[in-house]
Amino acid sequence: MVVFLNGQFLPREEARISPDDRGFLFGDGVYEVVRSFSGILFRAAAHWERLNKSLAAIGMESPPHRQVQDIAEALLEKNGLRGGEATVYVQVSRGVAPRRHSYPRPAVPPTVYAFAAPFAIPREEWKAGIRVIKVPDLRWGRCDIKATSLLPNVMASEQARGAGAHEAIFVRDGVVTEGSHSNFAGVRDGTLLTHPADEHILNGITRLVVLELSNRLSIPVRETAVSESDLPELDEAMLLGTTNDVMPVVRINDWTIGRGQPGPVTRRLQQAFRELVMQ
Ligand code: PDD
């Protein structure tokens, strides 16, 4: 596998980072994951835009979109991934400096790491739906920044795995915010409900695409969080994300959602999303 590290393409085994990298010591960095279909990076511009926003929020400079796009495309090419489905991961950390909490001054060069890997949505789950569990949202107040410091997300995901579920959904102040690595949406009486894009969630690119598709399909949308107590009343539920697509949720903890099968709104959105990415 050929990866990108600080201006160079090289075999992954040869990629080395310093133990003093702030990404390693503090989780002081941000990242993006972009999906690719037949060599086309899906909504790349929106991902690079969000990367810039995350960097700006942590006081770092942004690379030009063109540069990141070229790196991502070269990784697909060099790894023979232009033919199928893949993801490209891009991470920018604040770089290497003696361990002190505040930002190094003057700024040091960032560490930029990127790789591409084959990726496909698990077909059975996409068709039949998955089970998720609720966990308390123990994260910070800037979940809109796509930060590499993901310990609460990692712990929540592990809790889900331990409970035999596919994903954990976070509950903060009595409402569902999002999943450990996905956004959450519910359907009640035909209306799609999703947490507003504030600092308690990452404003997912998939979520934005689904809002666009809902508009096109005349599915009413309310950007309003689903309360924990309303979860059992949902007719449908789904996870949205680069590595989830539109993933039906048919069980939350031990309740069955709707009839325990993906519902009609979820199916329409899954179909429309597939058609869009395959264009
Ligand atoms: N995660 N919310 C969180 C906390 C996420 O980590 C992600 C994506 C999303 C969905 O965003 P998008 O549709 O832009 O992928 C929402 C990536 C895939 C990850 O951490 O691997």
CSV table of C-alpha atoms and ligand atoms in Angstrom, one decimal:
chain,number,residue,atom,x,y,z
A,1,MET,CA,0.0,0.0,0.0
A,2,VAL,CA,1.3,3.4,-0.9
A,3,VAL,CA,0.5,6.2,1.5
A,4,PHE,CA,1.1,10.0,1.6
A,5,LEU,CA,3.2,11.5,4.4
A,6,ASN,CA,4.4,15.1,4.4
A,7,GLY,CA,4.8,15.7,0.7
A,8,GLN,CA,5.9,12.1,-0.2
A,9,PHE,CA,4.2,9.0,-1.6
A,10,LEU,CA,5.8,6.0,0.0
A,11,PRO,CA,5.1,2.3,1.0
A,12,ARG,CA,3.2,2.3,4.3
A,13,GLU,CA,5.9,0.2,6.0
A,14,GLU,CA,8.3,3.1,5.4
A,15,ALA,CA,6.1,5.8,6.7
A,16,ARG,CA,7.5,7.2,10.0
A,17,ILE,CA,6.2,9.9,12.4
A,18,SER,CA,7.9,11.4,15.4
A,19,PRO,CA,6.8,10.4,18.9
A,20,ASP,CA,6.6,14.1,19.6
A,21,ASP,CA,4.0,14.7,16.9
A,22,ARG,CA,1.1,16.5,18.6
A,23,GLY,CA,-1.4,14.3,16.8
A,24,PHE,CA,0.1,11.4,18.7
A,25,LEU,CA,0.6,13.2,22.1
A,26,PHE,CA,-2.6,15.3,22.3
A,27,GLY,CA,-4.9,14.2,19.5
A,28,ASP,CA,-4.2,17.7,18.2
A,29,GLY,CA,-5.3,17.3,14.7
A,30,VAL,CA,-8.3,17.0,12.3
A,31,TYR,CA,-9.3,14.6,9.6
A,32,GLU,CA,-11.6,13.8,6.7
A,33,VAL,CA,-12.9,10.5,5.2
A,34,VAL,CA,-14.1,10.7,1.6
A,35,ARG,CA,-15.8,7.9,-0.3
A,36,SER,CA,-14.8,7.1,-3.9
A,37,PHE,CA,-16.9,5.4,-6.5
A,38,SER,CA,-15.0,4.3,-9.7
A,39,GLY,CA,-12.3,6.8,-9.0
A,40,ILE,CA,-14.6,9.7,-8.4
A,41,LEU,CA,-14.4,11.3,-4.9
A,42,PHE,CA,-17.9,11.8,-3.7
A,43,ARG,CA,-18.7,15.4,-2.7
A,44,ALA,CA,-14.9,16.0,-2.3
A,45,ALA,CA,-15.3,19.8,-2.4
A,46,ALA,CA,-17.6,19.7,0.6
A,47,HIS,CA,-15.1,17.5,2.5
A,48,TRP,CA,-12.2,19.8,1.8
A,49,GLU,CA,-14.4,22.8,2.8
A,50,ARG,CA,-15.1,21.1,6.1
A,51,LEU,CA,-11.4,20.2,6.5
A,52,ASN,CA,-10.6,23.9,6.2
A,53,LYS,CA,-13.3,24.8,8.7
A,54,SER,CA,-11.9,22.3,11.2
A,55,LEU,CA,-8.3,23.6,10.6
A,56,ALA,CA,-9.5,27.2,11.0
A,57,ALA,CA,-11.3,26.3,14.3
A,58,ILE,CA,-8.0,25.0,15.8
A,59,GLY,CA,-5.9,27.9,14.5
A,60,MET,CA,-4.2,26.1,11.6
A,61,GLU,CA,-3.7,27.1,8.0
A,62,SER,CA,-5.5,25.2,5.3
A,63,PRO,CA,-3.9,23.6,2.3
A,64,PRO,CA,-5.4,24.6,-1.1
A,65,HIS,CA,-8.3,22.3,-2.1
A,66,ARG,CA,-6.5,21.4,-5.3
A,67,GLN,CA,-3.5,20.0,-3.4
A,68,VAL,CA,-5.6,17.7,-1.2
A,69,GLN,CA,-7.7,16.6,-4.1
A,70,ASP,CA,-4.5,15.7,-6.1
A,71,ILE,CA,-3.1,13.7,-3.2
A,72,ALA,CA,-6.4,11.8,-2.8
A,73,GLU,CA,-6.6,11.1,-6.5
A,74,ALA,CA,-3.0,10.0,-6.7
A,75,LEU,CA,-3.6,7.6,-3.7
A,76,LEU,CA,-6.5,5.9,-5.6
A,77,GLU,CA,-4.3,5.7,-8.7
A,78,LYS,CA,-1.2,4.4,-7.0
A,79,ASN,CA,-3.1,1.7,-5.1
A,80,GLY,CA,-5.2,0.5,-8.0
A,81,LEU,CA,-8.4,1.7,-6.5
A,82,ARG,CA,-9.8,3.7,-9.4
A,83,GLY,CA,-12.0,0.8,-10.5
A,84,GLY,CA,-14.2,0.1,-7.4
A,85,GLU,CA,-15.3,1.6,-4.2
A,86,ALA,CA,-12.8,3.0,-1.7
A,87,THR,CA,-12.3,5.6,1.0
A,88,VAL,CA,-9.6,8.1,1.3
A,89,TYR,CA,-8.5,9.2,4.8
A,90,VAL,CA,-6.7,12.6,5.2
A,91,GLN,CA,-5.3,13.8,8.5
A,92,VAL,CA,-3.5,17.0,9.4
A,93,SER,CA,-1.9,17.3,12.9
A,94,ARG,CA,-0.2,20.4,14.4
A,95,GLY,CA,3.2,18.8,13.8
A,96,VAL,CA,6.2,18.0,15.9
A,97,ALA,CA,7.2,20.1,18.9
A,98,PRO,CA,8.3,19.7,22.6
A,99,ARG,CA,5.4,18.7,24.7
A,100,ARG,CA,3.6,21.8,25.9
A,101,HIS,CA,-0.2,22.2,25.8
A,102,SER,CA,-0.4,25.5,24.1
A,103,TYR,CA,0.3,25.8,20.4
A,104,PRO,CA,4.0,25.9,19.4
A,105,ARG,CA,5.2,29.4,18.5
A,106,PRO,CA,6.3,30.0,15.9
A,107,ALA,CA,4.1,27.4,14.3
A,108,VAL,CA,5.8,24.2,13.1
A,109,PRO,CA,5.0,22.4,9.8
A,110,PRO,CA,1.9,20.3,10.1
A,111,THR,CA,2.1,16.5,9.7
A,112,VAL,CA,-0.1,15.5,6.8
A,113,TYR,CA,-0.9,11.8,6.4
A,114,ALA,CA,-3.3,10.3,3.9
A,115,PHE,CA,-4.2,6.8,2.7
A,116,ALA,CA,-6.7,5.0,0.5
A,117,ALA,CA,-8.3,1.6,1.1
A,118,PRO,CA,-11.0,-0.5,-0.5
A,119,PHE,CA,-14.3,0.0,1.1
A,120,ALA,CA,-17.8,-1.3,0.6
A,121,ILE,CA,-21.0,-0.9,2.7
A,122,PRO,CA,-21.9,-4.3,4.2
A,123,ARG,CA,-24.7,-5.5,1.9
A,124,GLU,CA,-26.7,-7.6,4.4
A,125,GLU,CA,-26.9,-4.8,7.0
A,126,TRP,CA,-27.8,-2.2,4.3
A,127,LYS,CA,-30.7,-4.4,3.2
A,128,ALA,CA,-31.9,-5.7,6.6
A,129,GLY,CA,-31.0,-2.9,8.9
A,130,ILE,CA,-28.9,-2.9,12.1
A,131,ARG,CA,-29.2,-2.6,15.9
A,132,VAL,CA,-27.8,0.3,17.8
A,133,ILE,CA,-27.5,1.1,21.5
A,134,LYS,CA,-27.9,4.4,23.4
A,135,VAL,CA,-24.9,5.7,25.3
A,136,PRO,CA,-24.4,9.0,27.2
A,137,ASP,CA,-22.7,11.6,25.1
A,138,LEU,CA,-19.6,12.2,27.1
A,139,ARG,CA,-17.9,14.4,24.4
A,140,TRP,CA,-16.9,18.0,24.4
A,141,GLY,CA,-18.8,21.1,23.2
A,142,ARG,CA,-17.2,21.3,19.7
A,143,CYS,CA,-18.4,18.1,18.0
A,144,ASP,CA,-18.7,20.2,14.8
A,145,ILE,CA,-14.8,20.1,14.5
A,146,LYS,CA,-13.7,16.8,12.9
A,147,ALA,CA,-11.0,16.3,15.5
A,148,THR,CA,-8.7,13.2,15.7
A,149,SER,CA,-9.2,13.1,19.5
A,150,LEU,CA,-11.9,10.5,19.4
A,151,LEU,CA,-11.7,8.7,22.7
A,152,PRO,CA,-15.4,9.0,23.7
A,153,ASN,CA,-16.3,7.9,20.2
A,154,VAL,CA,-13.9,4.9,20.4
A,155,MET,CA,-15.3,3.9,23.8
A,156,ALA,CA,-18.9,4.2,22.6
A,157,SER,CA,-18.2,2.1,19.5
A,158,GLU,CA,-16.5,-0.5,21.7
A,159,GLN,CA,-19.5,-0.6,24.0
A,160,ALA,CA,-21.7,-1.2,21.0
A,161,ARG,CA,-19.5,-4.0,19.8
A,162,GLY,CA,-19.6,-5.6,23.3
A,163,ALA,CA,-23.4,-5.4,23.3
A,164,GLY,CA,-23.5,-7.1,19.8
A,165,ALA,CA,-24.8,-3.9,18.2
A,166,HIS,CA,-23.4,-2.1,15.1
A,167,GLU,CA,-23.2,1.4,16.4
A,168,ALA,CA,-23.8,3.5,19.5
A,169,ILE,CA,-26.0,6.6,19.4
A,170,PHE,CA,-25.2,9.4,21.8
A,171,VAL,CA,-27.8,11.0,24.2
A,172,ARG,CA,-27.0,14.4,25.6
A,173,ASP,CA,-29.5,16.4,27.7
A,174,GLY,CA,-32.3,14.0,26.9
A,175,VAL,CA,-31.9,14.1,23.1
A,176,VAL,CA,-30.1,12.0,20.5
A,177,THR,CA,-27.2,13.9,19.0
A,178,GLU,CA,-25.5,11.5,16.6
A,179,GLY,CA,-23.7,8.1,16.3
A,180,SER,CA,-20.1,7.4,17.3
A,181,HIS,CA,-19.1,7.8,13.6
A,182,SER,CA,-22.3,8.7,11.9
A,183,ASN,CA,-25.3,11.0,12.0
A,184,PHE,CA,-28.7,9.8,13.2
A,185,ALA,CA,-32.1,10.5,11.7
A,186,GLY,CA,-35.6,9.3,12.6
A,187,VAL,CA,-38.9,9.3,10.8
A,188,ARG,CA,-42.2,10.1,12.5
A,189,ASP,CA,-45.4,10.4,10.5
A,190,GLY,CA,-43.5,10.6,7.3
A,191,THR,CA,-41.2,13.5,8.5
A,192,LEU,CA,-37.5,13.1,8.6
A,193,LEU,CA,-36.1,14.3,11.9
A,194,THR,CA,-32.4,15.1,12.5
A,195,HIS,CA,-30.4,17.1,15.0
A,196,PRO,CA,-29.7,20.6,13.9
A,197,ALA,CA,-26.2,21.3,12.7
A,198,ASP,CA,-24.8,23.0,15.8
A,199,GLU,CA,-21.8,22.3,17.9
A,200,HIS,CA,-23.2,19.1,19.3
A,201,ILE,CA,-22.9,17.1,16.1
A,202,LEU,CA,-20.6,16.9,13.1
A,203,ASN,CA,-22.5,18.3,10.1
A,204,GLY,CA,-22.1,15.2,8.0
A,205,ILE,CA,-21.7,15.4,4.3
A,206,THR,CA,-24.0,12.4,3.9
A,207,ARG,CA,-26.6,14.1,6.2
A,208,LEU,CA,-26.5,17.2,3.9
A,209,VAL,CA,-26.9,15.0,0.8
A,210,VAL,CA,-29.9,13.2,2.5
A,211,LEU,CA,-31.5,16.6,3.2
A,212,GLU,CA,-31.1,17.6,-0.4
A,213,LEU,CA,-32.5,14.2,-1.6
A,214,SER,CA,-35.5,14.6,0.9
A,215,ASN,CA,-36.2,17.9,-0.6
A,216,ARG,CA,-36.1,16.5,-4.1
A,217,LEU,CA,-38.3,13.5,-3.1
A,218,SER,CA,-40.8,15.8,-1.2
A,219,ILE,CA,-40.0,14.1,2.1
A,220,PRO,CA,-40.7,16.7,4.8
A,221,VAL,CA,-37.7,17.4,7.1
A,222,ARG,CA,-37.4,18.9,10.6
A,223,GLU,CA,-34.0,19.7,11.8
A,224,THR,CA,-35.0,19.0,15.4
A,225,ALA,CA,-33.4,16.4,17.7
A,226,VAL,CA,-35.3,13.3,18.6
A,227,SER,CA,-35.7,13.1,22.3
A,228,GLU,CA,-34.7,9.9,24.1
A,229,SER,CA,-38.2,9.4,25.3
A,230,ASP,CA,-39.6,9.6,21.8
A,231,LEU,CA,-37.2,6.9,20.4
A,232,PRO,CA,-39.7,4.0,20.9
A,233,GLU,CA,-42.3,6.1,19.0
A,234,LEU,CA,-40.2,6.4,15.8
A,235,ASP,CA,-41.6,4.7,12.7
A,236,GLU,CA,-38.1,4.5,11.1
A,237,ALA,CA,-34.5,5.3,12.0
A,238,MET,CA,-31.3,5.5,10.1
A,239,LEU,CA,-27.6,6.3,10.4
A,240,LEU,CA,-26.0,8.5,7.8
A,241,GLY,CA,-22.3,8.7,7.1
A,242,THR,CA,-19.4,8.2,4.7
A,243,THR,CA,-18.9,4.7,6.0
A,244,ASN,CA,-22.6,4.0,6.6
A,245,ASP,CA,-24.3,5.4,3.5
A,246,VAL,CA,-28.0,5.4,4.5
A,247,MET,CA,-28.1,2.5,7.0
A,248,PRO,CA,-31.5,1.4,8.3
A,249,VAL,CA,-31.7,1.1,12.1
A,250,VAL,CA,-34.3,-1.5,13.1
A,251,ARG,CA,-33.6,-2.0,16.8
A,252,ILE,CA,-32.5,0.5,19.4
A,253,ASN,CA,-31.4,-1.3,22.6
A,254,ASP,CA,-34.2,-3.8,23.0
A,255,TRP,CA,-37.0,-2.1,21.1
A,256,THR,CA,-37.9,-2.8,17.6
A,257,ILE,CA,-38.4,0.2,15.4
A,258,GLY,CA,-41.5,0.2,13.2
A,259,ARG,CA,-42.0,-3.4,12.0
A,260,GLY,CA,-38.3,-4.3,12.5
A,261,GLN,CA,-37.6,-3.8,8.8
A,262,PRO,CA,-36.3,-0.8,6.9
A,263,GLY,CA,-39.3,1.5,6.3
A,264,PRO,CA,-40.4,3.2,3.1
A,265,VAL,CA,-38.7,6.6,3.7
A,266,THR,CA,-35.4,4.9,4.5
A,267,ARG,CA,-35.8,2.7,1.3
A,268,ARG,CA,-36.5,5.7,-0.9
A,269,LEU,CA,-33.5,7.6,0.5
A,270,GLN,CA,-31.2,4.5,0.2
A,271,GLN,CA,-32.3,4.2,-3.5
A,272,ALA,CA,-31.9,7.9,-4.3
A,273,PHE,CA,-28.5,8.0,-2.6
A,274,ARG,CA,-27.2,4.9,-4.6
A,275,GLU,CA,-28.4,6.5,-7.8
A,276,LEU,CA,-26.6,9.7,-7.0
A,277,VAL,CA,-23.3,8.1,-6.1
A,278,MET,CA,-23.4,5.8,-9.2
A,279,GLN,CA,-24.0,8.7,-11.6
B,1,PDD,N1,-17.0,9.7,10.5
B,1,PDD,N2,-20.7,12.2,13.0
B,1,PDD,C1,-19.5,11.7,13.4
B,1,PDD,C2,-19.1,11.8,14.8
B,1,PDD,C3,-18.6,11.1,12.5
B,1,PDD,O1,-17.4,10.7,12.9
B,1,PDD,C4,-19.0,11.0,11.1
B,1,PDD,C5,-18.1,10.4,10.0
B,1,PDD,C6,-20.3,11.5,10.7
B,1,PDD,C7,-20.8,11.5,9.3
B,1,PDD,O2,-20.1,12.5,8.5
B,1,PDD,P1,-20.0,12.2,6.9
B,1,PDD,O3,-21.3,12.0,6.4
B,1,PDD,O4,-19.4,13.5,6.5
B,1,PDD,O5,-19.0,11.1,6.8
B,1,PDD,C8,-21.1,12.1,11.7
B,1,PDD,C9,-16.0,9.2,9.6
B,1,PDD,C10,-16.6,8.4,8.5
B,1,PDD,C11,-15.0,8.4,10.4
B,1,PDD,O6,-14.7,8.9,11.5
B,1,PDD,O7,-14.5,7.4,10.0
